[in-house]
């Protein structure tokens, strides 16, 4: 049994196997400027939660490697189609964020839009609100991932 463990260890280490470690890369220093609104605060909190995964280190200095300025950030919620009793049958959430990303003197404007349609049940108002919160959280998460990817490719 010991021989088998030694053999497997030898094979793994001799072929160059090693766990993925992103800590070897220097993290991006990121500065985010935004208006103090609930939606912007949720977005920035999502960015901070994923900061170590994205290899971001947040800074209070405008001299950071990456400057992100949130220009516009909105969520629009409304009901759409009606059923045969003229009650709302579907709900729609439109999410949009526009920002300016600056890195090493280069600056680009970035826009992310998402629109989700979901069944709206007038008898279950609280479950509809929960669906909208879940979709909002998903949109925030998607925006963070896409922005991180576009910031790295600049």
Coordinates of C-alpha atoms in Angstrom, one line a residue:
X1 CA 0.0 0.0 0.0
X2 CA 2.8 2.4 0.9
X3 CA 4.5 1.5 -2.4
X4 CA 1.3 2.5 -4.3
X5 CA 1.1 5.9 -2.5
X6 CA 4.8 6.6 -3.2
X7 CA 4.4 5.6 -6.9
X8 CA 1.3 7.8 -7.4
X9 CA 3.0 10.7 -5.6
X10 CA 6.1 10.3 -7.8
X11 CA 4.1 10.2 -11.0
X12 CA 2.1 13.3 -10.1
X13 CA 5.0 15.4 -9.1
X14 CA 7.3 14.2 -11.9
X15 CA 4.7 15.3 -14.5
X16 CA 4.5 18.8 -13.1
X17 CA 1.2 18.5 -11.4
X18 CA 0.4 21.2 -9.0
X19 CA -2.7 22.8 -7.6
X20 CA -3.9 26.0 -9.3
X21 CA -2.8 28.9 -7.3
X22 CA -3.8 32.4 -8.4
X23 CA -2.1 34.1 -5.5
X24 CA 1.2 34.1 -7.5
X25 CA -0.2 36.8 -9.7
X26 CA -0.2 40.4 -8.4
X27 CA -3.8 41.4 -7.8
X28 CA -5.3 44.3 -9.7
X29 CA -5.7 47.4 -7.6
X30 CA -9.2 48.6 -8.2
X31 CA -10.9 51.9 -7.5
X32 CA -14.7 52.2 -7.9
X33 CA -16.5 55.6 -8.0
X34 CA -20.3 55.7 -7.9
X35 CA -23.3 57.5 -6.6
X36 CA -24.4 56.3 -3.2
X37 CA -27.6 54.4 -4.2
X38 CA -28.9 51.0 -3.0
X39 CA -28.4 49.4 -6.4
X40 CA -24.8 50.7 -6.7
X41 CA -24.0 49.6 -3.1
X42 CA -25.3 46.1 -3.9
X43 CA -23.2 45.9 -7.0
X44 CA -20.0 47.1 -5.2
X45 CA -20.7 44.6 -2.3
X46 CA -20.9 41.8 -4.9
X47 CA -17.6 43.0 -6.4
X48 CA -16.0 43.0 -3.0
X49 CA -17.3 39.5 -2.2
X50 CA -15.8 38.2 -5.4
X51 CA -12.7 40.3 -5.0
X52 CA -10.3 37.5 -4.1
X53 CA -11.7 35.2 -6.8
X54 CA -11.3 37.9 -9.4
X55 CA -7.8 38.8 -8.1
X56 CA -9.0 42.3 -7.3
X57 CA -7.7 44.4 -4.4
X58 CA -9.9 47.4 -3.7
X59 CA -8.3 50.8 -3.1
X60 CA -9.3 54.3 -2.1
X61 CA -6.9 55.8 -4.5
X62 CA -7.6 57.1 -8.0
X63 CA -4.1 56.0 -8.9
X64 CA -5.2 52.3 -8.9
X65 CA -4.4 49.9 -11.8
X66 CA -8.1 49.8 -12.7
X67 CA -10.6 52.6 -12.3
X68 CA -14.3 51.8 -12.6
X69 CA -16.9 54.6 -12.7
X70 CA -20.6 53.6 -12.6
X71 CA -22.4 56.0 -14.9
X72 CA -25.9 54.6 -14.9
X73 CA -27.4 51.7 -13.1
X74 CA -31.1 50.8 -13.2
X75 CA -33.6 48.1 -12.7
X76 CA -37.1 48.4 -14.2
X77 CA -39.9 46.1 -13.1
X78 CA -43.3 45.8 -14.7
X79 CA -46.0 43.4 -15.5
X80 CA -46.8 42.5 -19.0
X81 CA -49.3 40.2 -20.7
X82 CA -52.8 39.7 -19.2
X83 CA -54.6 36.4 -18.7
X84 CA -58.2 35.8 -19.6
X85 CA -59.4 37.6 -16.4
X86 CA -57.3 40.6 -17.2
X87 CA -54.8 40.0 -14.4
X88 CA -51.1 40.3 -15.0
X89 CA -49.7 36.9 -16.3
X90 CA -46.0 37.8 -16.7
X91 CA -43.6 40.1 -15.0
X92 CA -40.5 41.6 -16.6
X93 CA -37.3 42.8 -15.1
X94 CA -34.9 44.9 -17.2
X95 CA -31.4 45.4 -15.7
X96 CA -28.9 47.8 -17.1
X97 CA -25.5 49.1 -16.0
X98 CA -23.2 51.5 -17.8
X99 CA -19.7 52.2 -16.6
X100 CA -16.4 53.6 -17.7
X101 CA -13.4 51.4 -17.2
X102 CA -10.0 52.9 -17.3
X103 CA -6.7 51.0 -17.3
X104 CA -3.2 52.3 -18.0
X105 CA -4.5 55.5 -19.7
X106 CA -7.0 53.6 -21.9
X107 CA -10.6 54.1 -21.2
X108 CA -13.7 52.2 -22.5
X109 CA -17.4 52.5 -21.8
X110 CA -19.0 49.2 -20.9
X111 CA -22.8 48.4 -21.0
X112 CA -24.5 45.3 -19.7
X113 CA -28.2 44.7 -20.3
X114 CA -30.4 41.9 -19.2
X115 CA -34.1 41.3 -19.6
X116 CA -36.0 38.5 -17.8
X117 CA -39.6 37.5 -18.2
X118 CA -41.2 35.3 -15.6
X119 CA -44.7 34.1 -14.8
X120 CA -46.4 36.5 -12.4
X121 CA -49.0 35.0 -10.0
X122 CA -51.3 37.6 -8.5
X123 CA -52.2 35.2 -5.7
X124 CA -48.6 34.9 -4.6
X125 CA -47.2 38.5 -4.4
X126 CA -44.5 37.5 -1.9
X127 CA -43.2 34.7 -4.1
X128 CA -43.1 37.2 -7.1
X129 CA -41.0 39.6 -5.0
X130 CA -38.6 36.7 -4.2
X131 CA -38.4 35.8 -7.9
X132 CA -37.5 39.4 -8.6
X133 CA -34.8 39.5 -5.9
X134 CA -33.3 36.3 -7.2
X135 CA -33.2 37.6 -10.8
X136 CA -31.7 40.8 -9.5
X137 CA -28.9 38.9 -7.6
X138 CA -28.3 36.8 -10.8
X139 CA -28.0 39.9 -12.9
X140 CA -25.6 41.5 -10.5
X141 CA -23.4 38.4 -10.5
X142 CA -23.4 38.2 -14.3
X143 CA -22.5 41.8 -14.6
X144 CA -19.5 41.4 -12.2
X145 CA -18.2 38.4 -14.1
X146 CA -18.5 40.1 -17.5
X147 CA -16.9 43.4 -16.2
X148 CA -14.0 41.5 -14.6
X149 CA -13.4 39.7 -17.9
X150 CA -13.5 42.9 -20.0
X151 CA -11.3 44.7 -17.5
X152 CA -8.6 42.0 -17.9
X153 CA -8.7 42.1 -21.7
X154 CA -8.2 45.8 -22.0

